[in-house]
mmCIF file of C-alpha atoms and ligand atoms in Angstrom:
data_model
loop_
_atom_site.group_PDB
_atom_site.id
_atom_site.type_symbol
_atom_site.label_atom_id
_atom_site.label_comp_id
_atom_site.label_asym_id
_atom_site.label_seq_id
_atom_site.Cartn_x
_atom_site.Cartn_y
_atom_site.Cartn_z
ATOM 1 C CA MET A 1 82.840 60.658 83.650
ATOM 2 C CA PRO A 2 81.268 57.489 82.087
ATOM 3 C CA PRO A 3 80.744 57.461 78.337
ATOM 4 C CA LEU A 4 77.481 58.940 77.134
ATOM 5 C CA LEU A 5 75.256 56.280 75.623
ATOM 6 C CA ILE A 6 72.173 57.186 73.702
ATOM 7 C CA ALA A 7 69.725 54.520 72.600
ATOM 8 C CA ILE A 8 67.202 55.399 69.900
ATOM 9 C CA ASP A 9 64.500 52.886 69.025
ATOM 10 C CA GLY A 10 61.340 53.078 67.088
ATOM 11 C CA THR A 11 59.325 52.070 64.054
ATOM 12 C CA ALA A 12 60.510 51.966 60.437
ATOM 13 C CA GLY A 13 60.759 55.313 58.824
ATOM 14 C CA ALA A 14 59.934 57.367 61.954
ATOM 15 C CA GLY A 15 63.123 59.459 61.658
ATOM 16 C CA LYS A 16 65.449 57.555 63.961
ATOM 17 C CA GLY A 17 68.433 57.665 61.537
ATOM 18 C CA THR A 18 68.166 61.505 60.975
ATOM 19 C CA LEU A 19 67.871 62.103 64.707
ATOM 20 C CA ALA A 20 70.755 59.667 65.568
ATOM 21 C CA ARG A 21 73.096 61.324 63.087
ATOM 22 C CA ALA A 22 72.266 64.861 64.436
ATOM 23 C CA LEU A 23 72.796 63.884 68.056
ATOM 24 C CA ALA A 24 76.115 62.129 67.168
ATOM 25 C CA ARG A 25 77.318 65.345 65.604
ATOM 26 C CA ARG A 26 76.119 67.534 68.393
ATOM 27 C CA TYR A 27 77.500 65.467 71.322
ATOM 28 C CA HIS A 28 80.647 64.247 69.410
ATOM 29 C CA LEU A 29 79.641 60.572 69.663
ATOM 30 C CA ALA A 30 80.150 57.578 67.438
ATOM 31 C CA HIS A 31 77.057 56.364 65.642
ATOM 32 C CA LEU A 32 75.890 52.916 64.719
ATOM 33 C CA ASP A 33 72.760 52.339 62.650
ATOM 34 C CA THR A 34 72.007 48.768 63.747
ATOM 35 C CA GLY A 35 69.383 48.345 60.971
ATOM 36 C CA CYS A 36 72.284 48.366 58.473
ATOM 37 C CA LEU A 37 73.589 45.128 60.117
ATOM 38 C CA TYR A 38 70.298 43.343 59.534
ATOM 39 C CA ARG A 39 69.920 45.013 56.105
ATOM 40 C CA ALA A 40 73.444 43.882 55.094
ATOM 41 C CA LEU A 41 72.638 40.352 55.956
ATOM 42 C CA GLY A 42 69.197 40.600 54.294
ATOM 43 C CA LEU A 43 70.914 41.856 51.062
ATOM 44 C CA ALA A 44 73.487 39.038 51.144
ATOM 45 C CA VAL A 45 70.534 36.522 51.577
ATOM 46 C CA LEU A 46 68.749 38.056 48.517
ATOM 47 C CA ASN A 47 71.927 38.074 46.506
ATOM 48 C CA GLN A 48 72.457 34.402 47.151
ATOM 49 C CA ASN A 49 68.847 33.610 46.272
ATOM 50 C CA LEU A 50 68.252 32.205 49.814
ATOM 51 C CA ASP A 51 64.806 32.313 51.585
ATOM 52 C CA PRO A 52 65.046 34.933 54.393
ATOM 53 C CA THR A 53 62.815 32.768 56.556
ATOM 54 C CA ASP A 54 65.043 29.692 56.116
ATOM 55 C CA GLU A 55 66.689 29.919 59.598
ATOM 56 C CA GLN A 56 69.582 27.397 59.046
ATOM 57 C CA SER A 57 70.819 28.804 55.784
ATOM 58 C CA VAL A 58 70.547 32.439 57.102
ATOM 59 C CA VAL A 59 72.438 31.559 60.287
ATOM 60 C CA ASP A 60 75.191 29.766 58.276
ATOM 61 C CA LEU A 61 75.525 32.774 55.941
ATOM 62 C CA ALA A 62 75.537 35.096 58.991
ATOM 63 C CA ARG A 63 78.407 33.242 60.582
ATOM 64 C CA SER A 64 80.424 33.227 57.465
ATOM 65 C CA LEU A 65 79.844 36.934 56.639
ATOM 66 C CA LEU A 66 79.792 38.645 60.035
ATOM 67 C CA SER A 67 83.248 40.254 59.897
ATOM 68 C CA THR A 68 82.900 41.358 56.250
ATOM 69 C CA LEU A 69 79.363 42.835 56.094
ATOM 70 C CA ASP A 70 79.393 45.953 54.008
ATOM 71 C CA LEU A 71 77.416 48.617 55.901
ATOM 72 C CA LYS A 72 77.881 51.350 53.258
ATOM 73 C CA ASN A 73 76.356 49.605 50.183
ATOM 74 C CA PRO A 74 73.609 52.001 48.805
ATOM 75 C CA ALA A 75 71.457 48.983 47.930
ATOM 76 C CA LEU A 76 70.883 48.530 51.720
ATOM 77 C CA ARG A 77 68.273 51.288 51.538
ATOM 78 C CA GLU A 78 66.009 49.489 49.076
ATOM 79 C CA GLU A 79 62.569 48.448 50.144
ATOM 80 C CA ALA A 80 63.030 44.778 49.342
ATOM 81 C CA VAL A 81 66.218 44.729 51.461
ATOM 82 C CA GLY A 82 64.257 46.244 54.426
ATOM 83 C CA VAL A 83 61.660 43.467 54.138
ATOM 84 C CA ALA A 84 64.371 40.767 53.967
ATOM 85 C CA ALA A 85 66.130 42.404 56.984
ATOM 86 C CA SER A 86 62.998 42.214 59.068
ATOM 87 C CA HIS A 87 62.657 38.474 58.302
ATOM 88 C CA VAL A 88 66.252 37.620 59.227
ATOM 89 C CA ALA A 89 65.976 39.831 62.314
ATOM 90 C CA ALA A 90 63.262 37.439 63.691
ATOM 91 C CA ILE A 91 65.829 34.622 63.888
ATOM 92 C CA PRO A 92 67.152 34.277 67.450
ATOM 93 C CA GLU A 93 70.662 33.076 66.450
ATOM 94 C CA VAL A 94 71.092 35.949 64.028
ATOM 95 C CA ARG A 95 70.266 38.425 66.739
ATOM 96 C CA ALA A 96 72.767 36.689 69.110
ATOM 97 C CA LEU A 97 75.540 37.036 66.517
ATOM 98 C CA LEU A 98 74.783 40.700 65.869
ATOM 99 C CA PHE A 99 74.291 41.434 69.543
ATOM 100 C CA ALA A 100 78.010 40.726 70.221
ATOM 101 C CA PHE A 101 79.004 43.208 67.489
ATOM 102 C CA GLN A 102 76.773 45.892 68.948
ATOM 103 C CA ARG A 103 77.943 45.411 72.562
ATOM 104 C CA ASN A 104 81.522 45.631 71.379
ATOM 105 C CA PHE A 105 80.713 48.934 69.621
ATOM 106 C CA ALA A 106 78.958 50.382 72.840
ATOM 107 C CA GLN A 107 81.881 49.326 75.039
ATOM 108 C CA HIS A 108 84.578 50.498 72.754
ATOM 109 C CA PRO A 109 83.320 53.431 70.653
ATOM 110 C CA PRO A 110 85.668 53.895 67.727
ATOM 111 C CA GLU A 111 88.188 56.736 67.258
ATOM 112 C CA GLY A 112 88.411 57.459 71.003
ATOM 113 C CA MET A 113 84.943 59.047 71.042
ATOM 114 C CA GLN A 114 83.200 59.671 74.408
ATOM 115 C CA GLY A 115 80.335 57.359 73.763
ATOM 116 C CA CYS A 116 77.856 56.417 71.158
ATOM 117 C CA VAL A 117 74.445 56.812 69.653
ATOM 118 C CA MET A 118 72.864 53.605 68.482
ATOM 119 C CA ASP A 119 69.578 53.329 66.633
ATOM 120 C CA GLY A 120 67.459 50.284 66.060
ATOM 121 C CA ARG A 121 64.548 48.337 67.667
ATOM 122 C CA ASP A 122 65.951 46.739 70.757
ATOM 123 C CA ILE A 123 68.752 49.116 71.788
ATOM 124 C CA GLY A 124 67.298 50.533 75.024
ATOM 125 C CA ARG A 125 65.877 47.197 76.240
ATOM 126 C CA VAL A 126 68.495 44.671 75.090
ATOM 127 C CA VAL A 127 71.729 46.060 73.523
ATOM 128 C CA MET A 128 72.404 49.034 75.845
ATOM 129 C CA PRO A 129 69.957 48.720 78.805
ATOM 130 C CA GLU A 130 72.515 50.826 80.739
ATOM 131 C CA ALA A 131 72.188 53.810 78.371
ATOM 132 C CA LEU A 132 71.612 57.076 80.147
ATOM 133 C CA CYS A 133 69.380 58.355 77.504
ATOM 134 C CA LYS A 134 66.686 56.360 75.723
ATOM 135 C CA ILE A 135 64.417 57.774 73.088
ATOM 136 C CA TYR A 136 61.558 56.017 71.365
ATOM 137 C CA VAL A 137 60.570 57.578 68.058
ATOM 138 C CA THR A 138 57.408 56.736 66.149
ATOM 139 C CA ALA A 139 54.825 58.281 63.818
ATOM 140 C CA SER A 140 51.599 57.136 62.306
ATOM 141 C CA PRO A 141 51.979 54.484 59.412
ATOM 142 C CA GLU A 142 50.328 56.987 57.023
ATOM 143 C CA VAL A 143 52.822 59.797 57.776
ATOM 144 C CA ARG A 144 55.736 57.455 57.513
ATOM 145 C CA ALA A 145 54.477 56.091 54.163
ATOM 146 C CA THR A 146 53.980 59.674 52.795
ATOM 147 C CA ARG A 147 57.543 60.631 53.928
ATOM 148 C CA ARG A 148 59.006 57.524 52.345
ATOM 149 C CA CYS A 149 57.242 58.088 49.062
ATOM 150 C CA LYS A 150 58.480 61.713 49.004
ATOM 151 C CA GLU A 151 62.007 60.534 49.739
ATOM 152 C CA LEU A 152 61.958 57.965 46.893
ATOM 153 C CA HIS A 153 60.358 60.524 44.554
ATOM 154 C CA GLU A 154 63.219 62.963 45.292
ATOM 155 C CA LYS A 155 65.672 60.211 44.317
ATOM 156 C CA GLY A 156 63.726 59.737 41.010
ATOM 157 C CA ILE A 157 62.319 56.355 42.112
ATOM 158 C CA TYR A 158 58.740 55.626 41.282
ATOM 159 C CA SER A 159 56.685 54.159 44.183
ATOM 160 C CA ILE A 160 53.003 53.399 45.002
ATOM 161 C CA TYR A 161 51.872 54.788 48.327
ATOM 162 C CA ASP A 162 49.510 51.900 49.108
ATOM 163 C CA ASP A 163 52.407 49.410 48.508
ATOM 164 C CA ILE A 164 54.684 51.340 50.778
ATOM 165 C CA LEU A 165 51.990 51.691 53.470
ATOM 166 C CA LYS A 166 51.355 47.947 53.294
ATOM 167 C CA ASP A 167 55.125 47.164 53.691
ATOM 168 C CA ILE A 168 55.349 49.558 56.698
ATOM 169 C CA ARG A 169 52.402 47.886 58.383
ATOM 170 C CA GLU A 170 53.683 44.376 57.816
ATOM 171 C CA ARG A 171 57.163 45.331 58.969
ATOM 172 C CA ASP A 172 55.728 46.985 62.160
ATOM 173 C CA GLU A 173 53.729 43.799 62.873
ATOM 174 C CA ARG A 174 56.719 41.504 62.418
ATOM 175 C CA ASP A 175 59.038 43.759 64.493
ATOM 176 C CA GLN A 176 56.488 44.121 67.270
ATOM 177 C CA THR A 177 55.324 40.575 67.564
ATOM 178 C CA ARG A 178 58.473 38.508 67.129
ATOM 179 C CA LYS A 179 59.370 36.210 69.975
ATOM 180 C CA VAL A 180 62.886 37.536 70.418
ATOM 181 C CA SER A 181 63.613 41.237 71.176
ATOM 182 C CA PRO A 182 60.310 42.633 69.878
ATOM 183 C CA LEU A 183 59.943 46.298 69.314
ATOM 184 C CA ILE A 184 58.559 47.727 72.599
ATOM 185 C CA PRO A 185 59.534 51.079 74.121
ATOM 186 C CA ALA A 186 61.796 50.688 77.147
ATOM 187 C CA GLU A 187 60.046 51.537 80.404
ATOM 188 C CA ASP A 188 62.248 54.561 80.955
ATOM 189 C CA ALA A 189 62.244 55.817 77.328
ATOM 190 C CA PHE A 190 61.336 59.316 76.327
ATOM 191 C CA VAL A 191 58.685 58.785 73.672
ATOM 192 C CA LEU A 192 58.445 61.137 70.653
ATOM 193 C CA ASP A 193 55.570 60.857 68.271
ATOM 194 C CA THR A 194 56.878 62.756 65.238
ATOM 195 C CA SER A 195 53.694 62.670 63.106
ATOM 196 C CA GLN A 196 53.148 66.399 63.495
ATOM 197 C CA MET A 197 56.773 67.474 64.084
ATOM 198 C CA THR A 198 59.427 68.823 61.811
ATOM 199 C CA ILE A 199 62.885 67.209 62.245
ATOM 200 C CA GLU A 200 64.110 70.466 63.803
ATOM 201 C CA ASP A 201 61.372 70.018 66.556
ATOM 202 C CA VAL A 202 62.366 66.442 67.033
ATOM 203 C CA ILE A 203 66.068 67.235 67.436
ATOM 204 C CA HIS A 204 65.264 70.175 69.701
ATOM 205 C CA LYS A 205 63.097 67.974 72.055
ATOM 206 C CA ALA A 206 65.630 65.168 72.077
ATOM 207 C CA CYS A 207 68.475 67.599 73.026
ATOM 208 C CA ALA A 208 66.451 69.134 75.851
ATOM 209 C CA TYR A 209 65.787 65.644 77.281
ATOM 210 C CA ILE A 210 69.508 64.673 76.975
ATOM 211 C CA ASP A 211 70.794 67.945 78.387
ATOM 212 C CA ALA A 212 68.518 67.499 81.425
ATOM 213 C CA LYS A 213 70.001 64.077 82.115
ATOM 214 C CA TRP A 214 73.630 64.536 81.256
ATOM 215 C CA VAL A 215 76.128 66.925 82.686
ATOM 216 C CA ALA A 216 78.738 67.297 80.093
ATOM 217 C CA PRO A 217 82.359 67.143 81.344
ATOM 218 C CA GLU A 218 82.924 70.791 80.353
ATOM 219 C CA LYS A 219 79.912 71.923 82.380
ATOM 220 C CA THR A 220 81.229 69.984 85.455
ATOM 221 C CA ARG A 221 84.759 71.445 85.059
ATOM 222 C CA ARG A 222 83.260 74.944 84.759
ATOM 223 C CA ALA A 223 81.070 74.447 87.766
ATOM 224 C CA GLU A 224 84.048 73.285 89.756
ATOM 225 C CA GLY A 225 86.146 76.264 88.545
ATOM 226 C CA LYS A 226 88.879 74.045 86.857
HETATM 227 O O1 C5P B 1 65.837 50.423 60.834
HETATM 228 P P1 C5P B 1 65.855 49.715 59.662
HETATM 229 O O2 C5P B 1 64.557 49.921 58.803
HETATM 230 O O3 C5P B 1 67.041 49.974 58.741
HETATM 231 O O4 C5P B 1 65.947 48.194 60.040
HETATM 232 C C1 C5P B 1 65.621 47.144 59.091
HETATM 233 C C2 C5P B 1 65.032 45.976 59.880
HETATM 234 O O5 C5P B 1 66.039 45.418 60.743
HETATM 235 C C3 C5P B 1 63.858 46.282 60.803
HETATM 236 O O6 C5P B 1 62.613 46.276 60.128
HETATM 237 C C4 C5P B 1 63.966 45.332 61.910
HETATM 238 O O7 C5P B 1 63.240 44.162 61.635
HETATM 239 C C5 C5P B 1 65.493 44.969 61.938
HETATM 240 N N1 C5P B 1 66.219 45.500 63.100
HETATM 241 C C6 C5P B 1 66.084 44.915 64.291
HETATM 242 N N2 C5P B 1 66.786 45.354 65.343
HETATM 243 C C7 C5P B 1 67.511 46.414 65.275
HETATM 244 C C8 C5P B 1 67.586 47.122 64.043
HETATM 245 C C9 C5P B 1 66.908 46.675 62.942
HETATM 246 O O8 C5P B 1 65.365 43.827 64.422
HETATM 247 N N3 C5P B 1 68.210 46.787 66.334
#
């Protein structure tokens, strides 16, 4: 049985991360949030007072930091880091460096797991085009901005809806129009617009799609009477 690979792509704040974590738990798969790779580099760029659009300095930094990027730093979730990430992500050499890391993860899922869930922007079309399951998650910018403000409010962080909405729109524009690996749904992706859905609905629909495509090893063994 080949490993189960699930690619999740979509716009910023559409719920990719929550869905990816839920699917990884349910199907016992490794999970890689690829946005963290770009965010970790964006954070390092900001910490060193570099300009995220200065290609040469960002690429030099990426080369020197690649094996030591801290993917667990809570500062990765900050708005400014997301914006810096979307700038560094438009640099072709940065994408090439991070591509190798992501391919390796897909081919050798850690801890002997039977596959992986990866979420990002170019997973179904570029990083894991061979993935059996491809899901594209989106929601209207207004819904995403409202969810983000609520999330920040719950963390006690003050935010202005109009500023968050503006950031989301600009980030979508950069992600969708960049020359290399723009955010476009894979032709064979299952598209989920989560604007009017609860997270439970989203997980339910995604699982129905995956279950219809993937025959789990246990089901095969049972069917074969082993
Ligand atoms: O998903 P998240 O918001 O954490 O991603 C931060 C930024 O990293 C995105 O806006 C996008 O520009 C970039 N990214 C990317 N390709 C990926 C994952 C993230 O370009 N596979």
